[in-house]
Amino acid sequence: MSFKRKTVTINSSSSRAPGIGQPSTLRGPPLAGRGAPPPISAHRSGPLQKPSSKPPVKDRLQHIAIRPSIHSAVSTISTGSNGLDDILQHGGLPLGSVLLVEESGNTDFASILLRSFAALGIHHNRTGLSEQSSNPFDSKVIAVGVEDFWGAELPGNYVGSSKDQKKLKIKEDEKKVTVGNLANETSERNKSLKIAWRYANQGNTTKDQTANGKHHYTTLFDYKSRIRPQPNPNELEAIGLQQIFSSKGNGSFFQAILKRLALSIEQTLKKCPDSVIRIVVPSLLHPAVYPPDCSVPKEFISFIHGLVYLAKKHSDHVAILMSISLELFPRELSAVRWAEILVDGVLQIDPFPEKMENLSTEAPNDDDGSTKNKPYQGLVHIYKLPVFSQRGHMEVRRGEFAFRVGRKSFEIDEWGIPVEEPTQNEVPAPSNSAEEIDINQKHAEEGHSSCSSSSCSSGTASKTTKPAVDLRKLDF
């Protein structure tokens, strides 16, 4: 019996033997307890996931109004007050959060914080438009429960004291083309020629680096002046009573506000996807603005739910700041308690009741607007902080901070009772030290032991005959 040898080329694809390099098909039924393996497909059976609509982190941090938090690295925006930014412990208000400012008494200090918050948004919008080549971003402010004239009362930017303005005017005059200015320029050029060329632009590099930094993140406002020009509807949208009642329909007052807010946010983000939207709700539940039905706990709590939902839905774009008067709605009410639970941060402004008629929100008479010599006007209590309270931190601080309002700032500093030191003219009162007390006790015992038994037995006689001991004449 003979076998014929066959030559098979291994590298040839046409003459490849069956079973070589190809998976063999399974024969027979599958094993018990195991199902048939799924067919292998070159294409995915399910639909592809849509890419995230959120912009990259680097692009978001390029916005002139956004900074990362110093603790949690979340995106934050400034409130317009450096003191409030500091006590929030993020360097500002985190995006996607709702901050409630409560105020005791009949004052209206909280409106200063809300106006600064709104004015800073308009400042960022105008700065972004002027620097459109480097920062093509947008900022918008939405005010709830106010009319259009509310935007005209926002504070303007602080341009400096009268001395600073005079210096600025002198510099502007020097830039004008005159014979004297041209002569000064030639002398400055001759001085610059004496400096080596490699060191000539050394000072300009540091200026450029500071100019490219976040110098527009926050600014100072002059509370005596007003913003000029007035905000246009693209910068500040006021949702007033007439607009709310016209779009109310069969729904409630708060539901009409929420629908209008949602529509405005969607339209703004459609025009500019990288926009930062600041929502301001001043004097919440005030009877002059809101109808009596809004004070019902069910309606009020649903409105707070809606605001928190909008902030969380657009967590990269929206931040909400609102105020409420504790004189009208104290914290003991269930609706106010529920609002404190739902929002992300709660602060209370507690003005001092003493000599309240002499205190005002106007700036001091100092031309530079400093508040160093001005007394504090009240306390600031902290009940909740954004992000930290959600993570379980107990951030309750009462009576640890105080505030005072100046021409260019709403200062919030640590509060402490000052200790008065004695002056040079005052003589300190004599104090009974421990050594003097021991000496008095020792001499009292010696005087008692030296007396006779008969004199000690008669209490009245011993008291009259016993001489007084003068400690100043004794030699120790």
Tab-separated table of C-alpha atoms in Angstrom:
chain	number	residue	atom	x	y	z
A	1	MET	CA	0.000	0.000	0.000
A	2	SER	CA	1.544	3.258	-1.106
A	3	PHE	CA	0.803	6.884	-0.211
A	4	LYS	CA	1.255	9.806	-2.507
A	5	ARG	CA	2.982	12.852	-1.035
A	6	LYS	CA	1.354	16.193	-1.664
A	7	THR	CA	3.134	19.518	-1.486
A	8	VAL	CA	1.016	22.228	0.082
A	9	THR	CA	2.127	25.851	0.076
A	10	ILE	CA	1.530	27.300	3.527
A	11	ASN	CA	1.791	31.009	2.596
A	12	SER	CA	-0.664	30.761	-0.266
A	13	SER	CA	-4.119	32.045	0.615
A	14	SER	CA	-5.824	30.235	-2.270
A	15	SER	CA	-4.471	26.805	-1.374
A	16	ARG	CA	-4.926	27.175	2.368
A	17	ALA	CA	-5.981	23.930	3.897
A	18	PRO	CA	-9.363	23.901	5.558
A	19	GLY	CA	-9.243	24.476	9.272
A	20	ILE	CA	-5.890	26.279	9.212
A	21	GLY	CA	-6.145	29.877	10.409
A	22	GLN	CA	-9.946	29.708	10.487
A	23	PRO	CA	-12.054	29.148	13.584
A	24	SER	CA	-13.860	25.869	13.488
A	25	THR	CA	-17.606	25.863	13.974
A	26	LEU	CA	-19.034	24.305	17.091
A	27	ARG	CA	-20.637	20.937	16.563
A	28	GLY	CA	-23.366	19.458	18.631
A	29	PRO	CA	-25.717	21.043	21.109
A	30	PRO	CA	-24.406	23.516	23.700
A	31	LEU	CA	-23.419	22.272	27.102
A	32	ALA	CA	-26.010	22.094	29.831
A	33	GLY	CA	-26.344	25.273	31.843
A	34	ARG	CA	-24.713	27.424	29.170
A	35	GLY	CA	-26.419	29.357	26.471
A	36	ALA	CA	-25.260	29.761	22.930
A	37	PRO	CA	-22.556	32.396	22.536
A	38	PRO	CA	-23.713	35.658	20.950
A	39	PRO	CA	-22.803	36.173	17.328
A	40	ILE	CA	-19.689	38.216	16.721
A	41	SER	CA	-20.486	41.330	14.728
A	42	ALA	CA	-18.101	43.857	13.320
A	43	HIS	CA	-20.563	46.679	14.020
A	44	ARG	CA	-22.116	47.745	17.300
A	45	SER	CA	-25.696	46.738	17.748
A	46	GLY	CA	-26.658	49.772	19.913
A	47	PRO	CA	-26.655	53.413	18.911
A	48	LEU	CA	-23.578	55.499	19.493
A	49	GLN	CA	-23.585	57.809	22.516
A	50	LYS	CA	-23.828	61.497	21.781
A	51	PRO	CA	-20.776	63.508	22.751
A	52	SER	CA	-21.148	65.651	25.844
A	53	SER	CA	-22.374	69.159	25.200
A	54	LYS	CA	-20.295	70.553	28.061
A	55	PRO	CA	-17.250	72.496	26.908
A	56	PRO	CA	-13.811	71.383	28.046
A	57	VAL	CA	-12.586	72.515	31.436
A	58	LYS	CA	-9.763	74.541	29.953
A	59	ASP	CA	-12.180	76.490	27.748
A	60	ARG	CA	-14.481	77.220	30.679
A	61	LEU	CA	-11.630	78.528	32.797
A	62	GLN	CA	-10.721	80.982	30.038
A	63	HIS	CA	-13.901	82.910	30.809
A	64	ILE	CA	-13.057	86.203	32.497
A	65	ALA	CA	-15.787	85.627	35.124
A	66	ILE	CA	-14.839	82.061	36.139
A	67	ARG	CA	-12.164	80.795	38.492
A	68	PRO	CA	-11.623	77.358	40.015
A	69	SER	CA	-12.397	77.040	43.703
A	70	ILE	CA	-9.399	77.009	46.027
A	71	HIS	CA	-10.837	74.018	47.920
A	72	SER	CA	-12.979	71.861	45.635
A	73	ALA	CA	-11.836	72.951	42.126
A	74	VAL	CA	-15.431	73.719	41.062
A	75	SER	CA	-16.060	76.679	38.782
A	76	THR	CA	-16.903	79.806	40.778
A	77	ILE	CA	-17.916	83.368	40.000
A	78	SER	CA	-17.416	86.425	42.178
A	79	THR	CA	-20.318	87.952	44.098
A	80	GLY	CA	-18.993	91.492	43.719
A	81	SER	CA	-17.927	91.659	47.378
A	82	ASN	CA	-14.492	90.421	48.411
A	83	GLY	CA	-15.692	89.853	51.965
A	84	LEU	CA	-18.562	87.632	50.827
A	85	ASP	CA	-16.249	85.739	48.479
A	86	ASP	CA	-13.932	84.997	51.394
A	87	ILE	CA	-16.533	83.690	53.853
A	88	LEU	CA	-17.981	81.409	51.170
A	89	GLN	CA	-14.534	79.688	51.244
A	90	HIS	CA	-14.464	79.194	47.472
A	91	GLY	CA	-13.273	82.610	46.417
A	92	GLY	CA	-16.781	83.201	45.072
A	93	LEU	CA	-20.144	81.525	44.498
A	94	PRO	CA	-19.921	78.106	42.781
A	95	LEU	CA	-21.837	77.740	39.546
A	96	GLY	CA	-24.976	75.654	39.866
A	97	SER	CA	-25.636	76.778	43.446
A	98	VAL	CA	-28.375	78.843	45.106
A	99	LEU	CA	-27.469	81.280	47.907
A	100	LEU	CA	-30.138	82.681	50.253
A	101	VAL	CA	-29.357	85.897	52.159
A	102	GLU	CA	-31.629	86.531	55.152
A	103	GLU	CA	-31.812	89.907	56.872
A	104	SER	CA	-33.166	90.844	60.278
A	105	GLY	CA	-34.734	94.191	61.079
A	106	ASN	CA	-36.109	96.893	58.813
A	107	THR	CA	-32.853	97.620	56.958
A	108	ASP	CA	-31.973	96.652	53.402
A	109	PHE	CA	-28.273	95.807	53.463
A	110	ALA	CA	-28.897	92.636	51.439
A	111	SER	CA	-29.883	94.718	48.413
A	112	ILE	CA	-26.312	96.058	48.265
A	113	LEU	CA	-24.983	92.520	47.836
A	114	LEU	CA	-27.554	91.704	45.154
A	115	ARG	CA	-26.868	94.917	43.233
A	116	SER	CA	-23.124	94.271	43.341
A	117	PHE	CA	-23.733	90.718	42.100
A	118	ALA	CA	-25.757	92.011	39.150
A	119	ALA	CA	-23.433	94.930	38.371
A	120	LEU	CA	-20.452	92.587	38.170
A	121	GLY	CA	-22.234	90.500	35.537
A	122	ILE	CA	-22.783	93.576	33.387
A	123	HIS	CA	-19.152	94.586	33.893
A	124	HIS	CA	-18.014	91.148	32.689
A	125	ASN	CA	-20.263	91.340	29.648
A	126	ARG	CA	-18.900	94.716	28.604
A	127	THR	CA	-15.330	93.659	29.279
A	128	GLY	CA	-15.803	90.493	27.213
A	129	LEU	CA	-17.166	92.496	24.292
A	130	SER	CA	-14.222	94.893	24.422
A	131	GLU	CA	-11.780	91.964	24.464
A	132	GLN	CA	-13.679	89.824	21.983
A	133	SER	CA	-10.521	88.629	20.273
A	134	SER	CA	-9.206	86.894	23.395
A	135	ASN	CA	-12.389	86.268	25.422
A	136	PRO	CA	-15.406	85.852	23.132
A	137	PHE	CA	-17.760	85.007	26.004
A	138	ASP	CA	-20.962	86.504	27.274
A	139	SER	CA	-22.522	87.235	30.666
A	140	LYS	CA	-26.169	87.967	31.394
A	141	VAL	CA	-28.182	89.038	34.435
A	142	ILE	CA	-31.828	88.092	35.064
A	143	ALA	CA	-33.670	89.990	37.818
A	144	VAL	CA	-36.945	88.530	39.107
A	145	GLY	CA	-39.736	90.669	40.547
A	146	VAL	CA	-38.312	94.053	39.489
A	147	GLU	CA	-38.898	96.473	36.634
A	148	ASP	CA	-36.458	97.885	34.101
A	149	PHE	CA	-35.587	100.908	36.251
A	150	TRP	CA	-33.931	98.569	38.771
A	151	GLY	CA	-30.961	98.196	36.426
A	152	ALA	CA	-30.452	101.968	36.319
A	153	GLU	CA	-29.834	101.965	40.095
A	154	LEU	CA	-26.899	99.554	39.936
A	155	PRO	CA	-23.568	100.946	41.200
A	156	GLY	CA	-20.896	102.067	38.792
A	157	ASN	CA	-17.237	101.139	38.759
A	158	TYR	CA	-14.949	102.816	41.270
A	159	VAL	CA	-12.556	105.101	39.392
A	160	GLY	CA	-10.597	106.323	42.408
A	161	SER	CA	-10.556	109.325	44.706
A	162	SER	CA	-10.323	112.926	43.553
A	163	LYS	CA	-6.524	112.796	43.809
A	164	ASP	CA	-6.380	109.702	41.633
A	165	GLN	CA	-8.677	111.294	39.087
A	166	LYS	CA	-6.452	114.377	38.917
A	167	LYS	CA	-3.391	112.189	38.338
A	168	LEU	CA	-5.234	110.294	35.622
A	169	LYS	CA	-6.203	113.537	33.950
A	170	ILE	CA	-2.586	114.707	34.004
A	171	LYS	CA	-1.471	111.466	32.348
A	172	GLU	CA	-4.103	111.872	29.655
A	173	ASP	CA	-2.928	115.413	29.010
A	174	GLU	CA	0.642	114.189	28.677
A	175	LYS	CA	-0.423	111.772	25.939
A	176	LYS	CA	-1.774	114.588	23.807
A	177	VAL	CA	0.419	115.787	20.928
A	178	THR	CA	1.944	119.100	22.009
A	179	VAL	CA	5.349	120.745	21.660
A	180	GLY	CA	6.197	120.159	25.316
A	181	ASN	CA	5.169	116.508	25.209
A	182	LEU	CA	7.264	115.883	22.087
A	183	ALA	CA	10.313	117.372	23.805
A	184	ASN	CA	9.782	115.117	26.815
A	185	GLU	CA	9.467	112.068	24.556
A	186	THR	CA	12.828	112.782	22.897
A	187	SER	CA	14.535	113.084	26.290
A	188	GLU	CA	13.002	109.774	27.403
A	189	ARG	CA	14.208	108.096	24.220
A	190	ASN	CA	17.756	109.316	24.868
A	191	LYS	CA	17.586	107.842	28.366
A	192	SER	CA	16.368	104.515	27.024
A	193	LEU	CA	19.336	104.325	24.641
A	194	LYS	CA	21.692	104.198	27.616
A	195	ILE	CA	20.101	100.941	28.821
A	196	ALA	CA	21.231	97.676	27.290
A	197	TRP	CA	18.772	96.353	24.727
A	198	ARG	CA	18.329	93.041	26.538
A	199	TYR	CA	17.105	94.804	29.695
A	200	ALA	CA	15.027	97.478	27.987
A	201	ASN	CA	11.778	95.441	27.870
A	202	GLN	CA	12.248	93.667	31.177
A	203	GLY	CA	9.631	95.767	32.973
A	204	ASN	CA	7.091	95.394	30.181
A	205	THR	CA	7.005	91.606	30.416
A	206	THR	CA	5.733	91.680	33.977
A	207	LYS	CA	3.033	94.165	32.996
A	208	ASP	CA	1.913	91.925	30.152
A	209	GLN	CA	1.758	88.918	32.444
A	210	THR	CA	-0.454	90.755	34.931
A	211	ALA	CA	-2.611	92.074	32.127
A	212	ASN	CA	-3.267	88.562	30.861
A	213	GLY	CA	-4.301	87.390	34.337
A	214	LYS	CA	-7.777	87.324	35.885
A	215	HIS	CA	-7.815	91.030	36.701
A	216	HIS	CA	-11.462	91.295	35.580
A	217	TYR	CA	-12.708	88.505	37.876
A	218	THR	CA	-13.936	91.090	40.380
A	219	THR	CA	-13.854	94.850	40.667
A	220	LEU	CA	-14.683	97.682	43.055
A	221	PHE	CA	-17.963	99.564	42.833
A	222	ASP	CA	-18.794	103.111	43.813
A	223	TYR	CA	-22.090	102.946	45.702
A	224	LYS	CA	-22.559	106.710	45.336
A	225	SER	CA	-22.481	106.578	41.545
A	226	ARG	CA	-24.687	104.753	39.038
A	227	ILE	CA	-23.743	102.528	36.138
A	228	ARG	CA	-23.391	104.348	32.827
A	229	PRO	CA	-24.614	103.619	30.238
A	230	GLN	CA	-27.696	101.896	31.586
A	231	PRO	CA	-27.948	98.136	30.988
A	232	ASN	CA	-29.744	97.132	27.810
A	233	PRO	CA	-32.153	94.146	27.584
A	234	ASN	CA	-29.359	91.906	26.317
A	235	GLU	CA	-27.324	92.590	29.462
A	236	LEU	CA	-30.090	92.662	32.086
A	237	GLU	CA	-33.513	91.081	31.687
A	238	ALA	CA	-36.057	92.236	34.270
A	239	ILE	CA	-39.027	89.931	34.837
A	240	GLY	CA	-41.592	92.364	36.245
A	241	LEU	CA	-45.152	92.024	37.459
A	242	GLN	CA	-46.789	92.919	34.146
A	243	GLN	CA	-44.836	90.294	32.244
A	244	ILE	CA	-45.622	87.649	34.855
A	245	PHE	CA	-49.363	88.367	34.955
A	246	SER	CA	-49.574	88.451	31.159
A	247	SER	CA	-47.970	85.001	30.858
A	248	LYS	CA	-49.622	83.558	33.953
A	249	GLY	CA	-52.713	82.031	32.357
A	250	ASN	CA	-54.319	79.384	34.532
A	251	GLY	CA	-51.103	78.565	36.383
A	252	SER	CA	-49.768	80.057	39.569
A	253	PHE	CA	-47.635	83.158	39.923
A	254	PHE	CA	-44.458	81.218	40.712
A	255	GLN	CA	-45.001	78.762	37.864
A	256	ALA	CA	-45.125	81.653	35.400
A	257	ILE	CA	-41.803	82.932	36.768
A	258	LEU	CA	-40.166	79.516	36.405
A	259	LYS	CA	-41.388	79.134	32.813
A	260	ARG	CA	-40.066	82.559	31.928
A	261	LEU	CA	-36.703	81.787	33.554
A	262	ALA	CA	-36.349	78.461	31.733
A	263	LEU	CA	-37.170	80.088	28.392
A	264	SER	CA	-34.721	82.938	28.949
A	265	ILE	CA	-31.904	80.559	29.933
A	266	GLU	CA	-32.446	78.383	26.861
A	267	GLN	CA	-32.480	81.370	24.514
A	268	THR	CA	-29.319	82.810	26.061
A	269	LEU	CA	-27.402	79.529	25.855
A	270	LYS	CA	-28.572	79.045	22.285
A	271	LYS	CA	-27.038	82.373	21.284
A	272	CYS	CA	-23.880	81.933	23.365
A	273	PRO	CA	-23.249	78.384	24.684
A	274	ASP	CA	-20.465	79.591	27.005
A	275	SER	CA	-22.497	82.296	28.707
A	276	VAL	CA	-22.599	82.828	32.482
A	277	ILE	CA	-26.096	83.678	33.748
A	278	ARG	CA	-26.638	85.409	37.093
A	279	ILE	CA	-30.184	85.218	38.479
A	280	VAL	CA	-31.105	87.761	41.161
A	281	VAL	CA	-34.281	87.486	43.277
A	282	PRO	CA	-34.430	90.524	45.608
A	283	SER	CA	-36.955	90.827	48.471
A	284	LEU	CA	-38.492	87.395	48.069
A	285	LEU	CA	-42.174	87.191	49.149
A	286	HIS	CA	-42.353	90.947	49.744
A	287	PRO	CA	-46.050	91.977	49.844
A	288	ALA	CA	-45.418	94.927	47.510
A	289	VAL	CA	-44.250	92.573	44.738
A	290	TYR	CA	-45.750	89.135	45.307
A	291	PRO	CA	-49.479	88.425	45.700
A	292	PRO	CA	-50.797	86.828	48.923
A	293	ASP	CA	-51.096	83.401	47.288
A	294	CYS	CA	-47.296	83.182	47.063
A	295	SER	CA	-46.992	83.023	50.851
A	296	VAL	CA	-48.684	79.622	50.901
A	297	PRO	CA	-45.993	77.071	51.899
A	298	LYS	CA	-46.917	74.709	49.067
A	299	GLU	CA	-46.461	77.375	46.388
A	300	PHE	CA	-43.313	78.813	47.945
A	301	ILE	CA	-41.569	75.453	48.417
A	302	SER	CA	-42.385	74.407	44.844
A	303	PHE	CA	-40.844	77.668	43.622
A	304	ILE	CA	-37.623	76.989	45.554
A	305	HIS	CA	-37.615	73.463	44.097
A	306	GLY	CA	-37.861	74.948	40.606
A	307	LEU	CA	-34.998	77.386	41.174
A	308	VAL	CA	-32.739	74.643	42.499
A	309	TYR	CA	-33.675	72.438	39.529
A	310	LEU	CA	-32.738	75.164	37.030
A	311	ALA	CA	-29.432	75.770	38.797
A	312	LYS	CA	-28.522	72.075	38.811
A	313	LYS	CA	-29.677	71.520	35.235
A	314	HIS	CA	-27.392	74.292	33.979
A	315	SER	CA	-24.681	73.780	36.577
A	316	ASP	CA	-21.974	75.186	34.287
A	317	HIS	CA	-23.774	78.413	33.508
A	318	VAL	CA	-26.250	79.503	36.218
A	319	ALA	CA	-25.848	80.862	39.762
A	320	ILE	CA	-28.735	82.264	41.836
A	321	LEU	CA	-28.637	84.838	44.647
A	322	MET	CA	-31.831	85.807	46.498
A	323	SER	CA	-32.793	87.643	49.674
A	324	ILE	CA	-35.668	87.476	52.154
A	325	SER	CA	-36.675	89.631	55.122
A	326	LEU	CA	-36.850	87.835	58.471
A	327	GLU	CA	-38.941	90.698	59.844
A	328	LEU	CA	-41.801	89.569	57.593
A	329	PHE	CA	-41.027	85.851	57.447
A	330	PRO	CA	-39.003	84.669	60.479
A	331	ARG	CA	-36.917	81.524	60.465
A	332	GLU	CA	-39.412	79.740	62.703
A	333	LEU	CA	-41.844	79.389	59.792
A	334	SER	CA	-41.899	75.982	58.147
A	335	ALA	CA	-41.660	77.472	54.640
A	336	VAL	CA	-38.465	79.358	55.486
A	337	ARG	CA	-36.987	76.247	57.110
A	338	TRP	CA	-37.714	74.198	54.012
A	339	ALA	CA	-36.136	76.877	51.841
A	340	GLU	CA	-32.964	76.727	53.957
A	341	ILE	CA	-32.856	72.954	53.538
A	342	LEU	CA	-33.301	73.051	49.763
A	343	VAL	CA	-30.814	75.793	48.865
A	344	ASP	CA	-27.039	75.347	48.849
A	345	GLY	CA	-26.004	78.263	51.072
A	346	VAL	CA	-27.683	80.350	53.786
A	347	LEU	CA	-26.358	83.598	55.302
A	348	GLN	CA	-28.013	85.985	57.742
A	349	ILE	CA	-27.345	89.716	58.051
A	350	ASP	CA	-28.085	90.865	61.602
A	351	PRO	CA	-27.689	94.665	61.996
A	352	PHE	CA	-26.939	96.110	65.405
A	353	PRO	CA	-30.121	97.429	67.053
A	354	GLU	CA	-28.340	100.131	69.085
A	355	LYS	CA	-28.360	103.632	67.576
A	356	MET	CA	-29.850	102.287	64.404
A	357	GLU	CA	-31.197	105.689	63.428
A	358	ASN	CA	-27.637	107.021	63.051
A	359	LEU	CA	-26.521	104.188	60.798
A	360	SER	CA	-27.219	104.245	57.097
A	361	THR	CA	-26.151	102.455	53.988
A	362	GLU	CA	-24.565	105.612	52.624
A	363	ALA	CA	-20.804	105.814	52.277
A	364	PRO	CA	-18.637	107.723	54.759
A	365	ASN	CA	-17.415	111.234	54.081
A	366	ASP	CA	-13.879	110.042	53.368
A	367	ASP	CA	-12.922	110.814	49.806
A	368	ASP	CA	-10.997	107.589	49.331
A	369	GLY	CA	-13.975	105.495	50.462
A	370	SER	CA	-12.067	103.680	53.191
A	371	THR	CA	-13.986	102.125	56.097
A	372	LYS	CA	-11.100	101.802	58.549
A	373	ASN	CA	-12.457	104.452	60.904
A	374	LYS	CA	-16.080	103.435	60.470
A	375	PRO	CA	-17.713	101.194	63.107
A	376	TYR	CA	-19.217	97.856	62.202
A	377	GLN	CA	-22.912	97.948	61.420
A	378	GLY	CA	-23.951	94.386	62.203
A	379	LEU	CA	-23.097	90.690	62.300
A	380	VAL	CA	-23.094	88.038	59.593
A	381	HIS	CA	-24.162	84.510	60.567
A	382	ILE	CA	-23.396	81.435	58.445
A	383	TYR	CA	-25.783	78.464	58.431
A	384	LYS	CA	-24.855	76.652	55.199
A	385	LEU	CA	-22.071	76.908	52.638
A	386	PRO	CA	-22.255	75.675	49.038
A	387	VAL	CA	-20.571	72.317	48.329
A	388	PHE	CA	-19.234	71.963	51.892
A	389	SER	CA	-22.612	71.505	53.581
A	390	GLN	CA	-23.656	69.034	50.890
A	391	ARG	CA	-20.606	66.927	51.706
A	392	GLY	CA	-21.432	66.782	55.399
A	393	HIS	CA	-19.350	69.630	56.802
A	394	MET	CA	-20.898	71.413	59.781
A	395	GLU	CA	-20.547	75.027	58.688
A	396	VAL	CA	-22.586	76.936	61.281
A	397	ARG	CA	-20.952	80.116	62.591
A	398	ARG	CA	-22.857	82.691	64.586
A	399	GLY	CA	-21.381	85.971	65.693
A	400	GLU	CA	-17.958	85.356	64.148
A	401	PHE	CA	-18.163	87.920	61.331
A	402	ALA	CA	-19.219	91.568	61.165
A	403	PHE	CA	-19.925	93.861	58.225
A	404	ARG	CA	-19.714	97.533	57.388
A	405	VAL	CA	-20.565	99.360	54.204
A	406	GLY	CA	-18.266	101.942	52.674
A	407	ARG	CA	-18.213	103.879	49.478
A	408	LYS	CA	-16.483	101.184	47.464
A	409	SER	CA	-16.874	97.953	49.433
A	410	PHE	CA	-19.155	95.784	51.523
A	411	GLU	CA	-16.569	94.598	54.034
A	412	ILE	CA	-17.042	91.402	56.047
A	413	ASP	CA	-14.328	90.779	58.644
A	414	GLU	CA	-13.846	88.569	61.657
A	415	TRP	CA	-15.664	90.002	64.655
A	416	GLY	CA	-14.190	90.390	68.120
A	417	ILE	CA	-14.792	92.643	71.115
A	418	PRO	CA	-11.881	95.128	71.288
A	419	VAL	CA	-9.880	95.321	74.527
A	420	GLU	CA	-9.251	98.829	75.863
A	421	GLU	CA	-5.676	99.370	77.035
A	422	PRO	CA	-4.984	101.873	79.870
A	423	THR	CA	-3.471	105.173	78.803
A	424	GLN	CA	-0.377	106.784	80.296
A	425	ASN	CA	-2.374	109.240	82.441
A	426	GLU	CA	-4.444	106.481	84.019
A	427	VAL	CA	-2.978	104.953	87.218
A	428	PRO	CA	-3.687	101.236	87.592
A	429	ALA	CA	-5.744	100.353	90.658
A	430	PRO	CA	-3.978	98.415	93.467
A	431	SER	CA	-4.510	94.701	93.155
A	432	ASN	CA	-4.483	92.219	96.004
A	433	SER	CA	-1.754	89.850	94.962
A	434	ALA	CA	-1.197	86.425	96.472
A	435	GLU	CA	1.793	87.643	98.511
A	436	GLU	CA	-0.212	90.419	100.165
A	437	ILE	CA	-3.005	87.997	101.068
A	438	ASP	CA	-0.528	85.564	102.686
A	439	ILE	CA	1.057	88.413	104.708
A	440	ASN	CA	-2.332	89.567	105.997
A	441	GLN	CA	-3.248	86.035	107.075
A	442	LYS	CA	0.108	85.552	108.846
A	443	HIS	CA	-0.188	88.770	110.850
A	444	ALA	CA	-3.755	87.983	111.763
A	445	GLU	CA	-2.647	84.626	113.205
A	446	GLU	CA	0.228	86.268	115.149
A	447	GLY	CA	-2.085	88.863	116.671
A	448	HIS	CA	-4.566	86.187	117.684
A	449	SER	CA	-1.905	84.014	119.405
A	450	SER	CA	-0.340	86.929	121.337
A	451	CYS	CA	-3.557	87.843	123.064
A	452	SER	CA	-4.301	86.335	126.536
A	453	SER	CA	-6.938	83.742	127.213
A	454	SER	CA	-8.995	86.176	129.306
A	455	SER	CA	-9.026	88.771	126.568
A	456	CYS	CA	-9.949	86.164	123.982
A	457	SER	CA	-12.848	84.963	126.084
A	458	SER	CA	-14.362	88.446	126.201
A	459	GLY	CA	-15.040	89.152	122.588
A	460	THR	CA	-16.044	92.783	122.872
A	461	ALA	CA	-13.138	93.771	125.148
A	462	SER	CA	-10.530	92.146	122.925
A	463	LYS	CA	-11.872	93.886	119.899
A	464	THR	CA	-11.677	97.287	121.532
A	465	THR	CA	-8.237	96.872	123.146
A	466	LYS	CA	-6.509	95.128	120.206
A	467	PRO	CA	-4.395	97.646	118.250
A	468	ALA	CA	-4.662	97.855	114.486
A	469	VAL	CA	-1.724	96.447	112.565
A	470	ASP	CA	-0.242	98.800	109.991
A	471	LEU	CA	1.380	96.652	107.282
A	472	ARG	CA	3.299	99.589	105.833
A	473	LYS	CA	5.398	100.050	109.028
A	474	LEU	CA	6.383	96.412	109.314
A	475	ASP	CA	9.781	95.294	108.100
A	476	PHE	CA	9.721	91.986	106.221
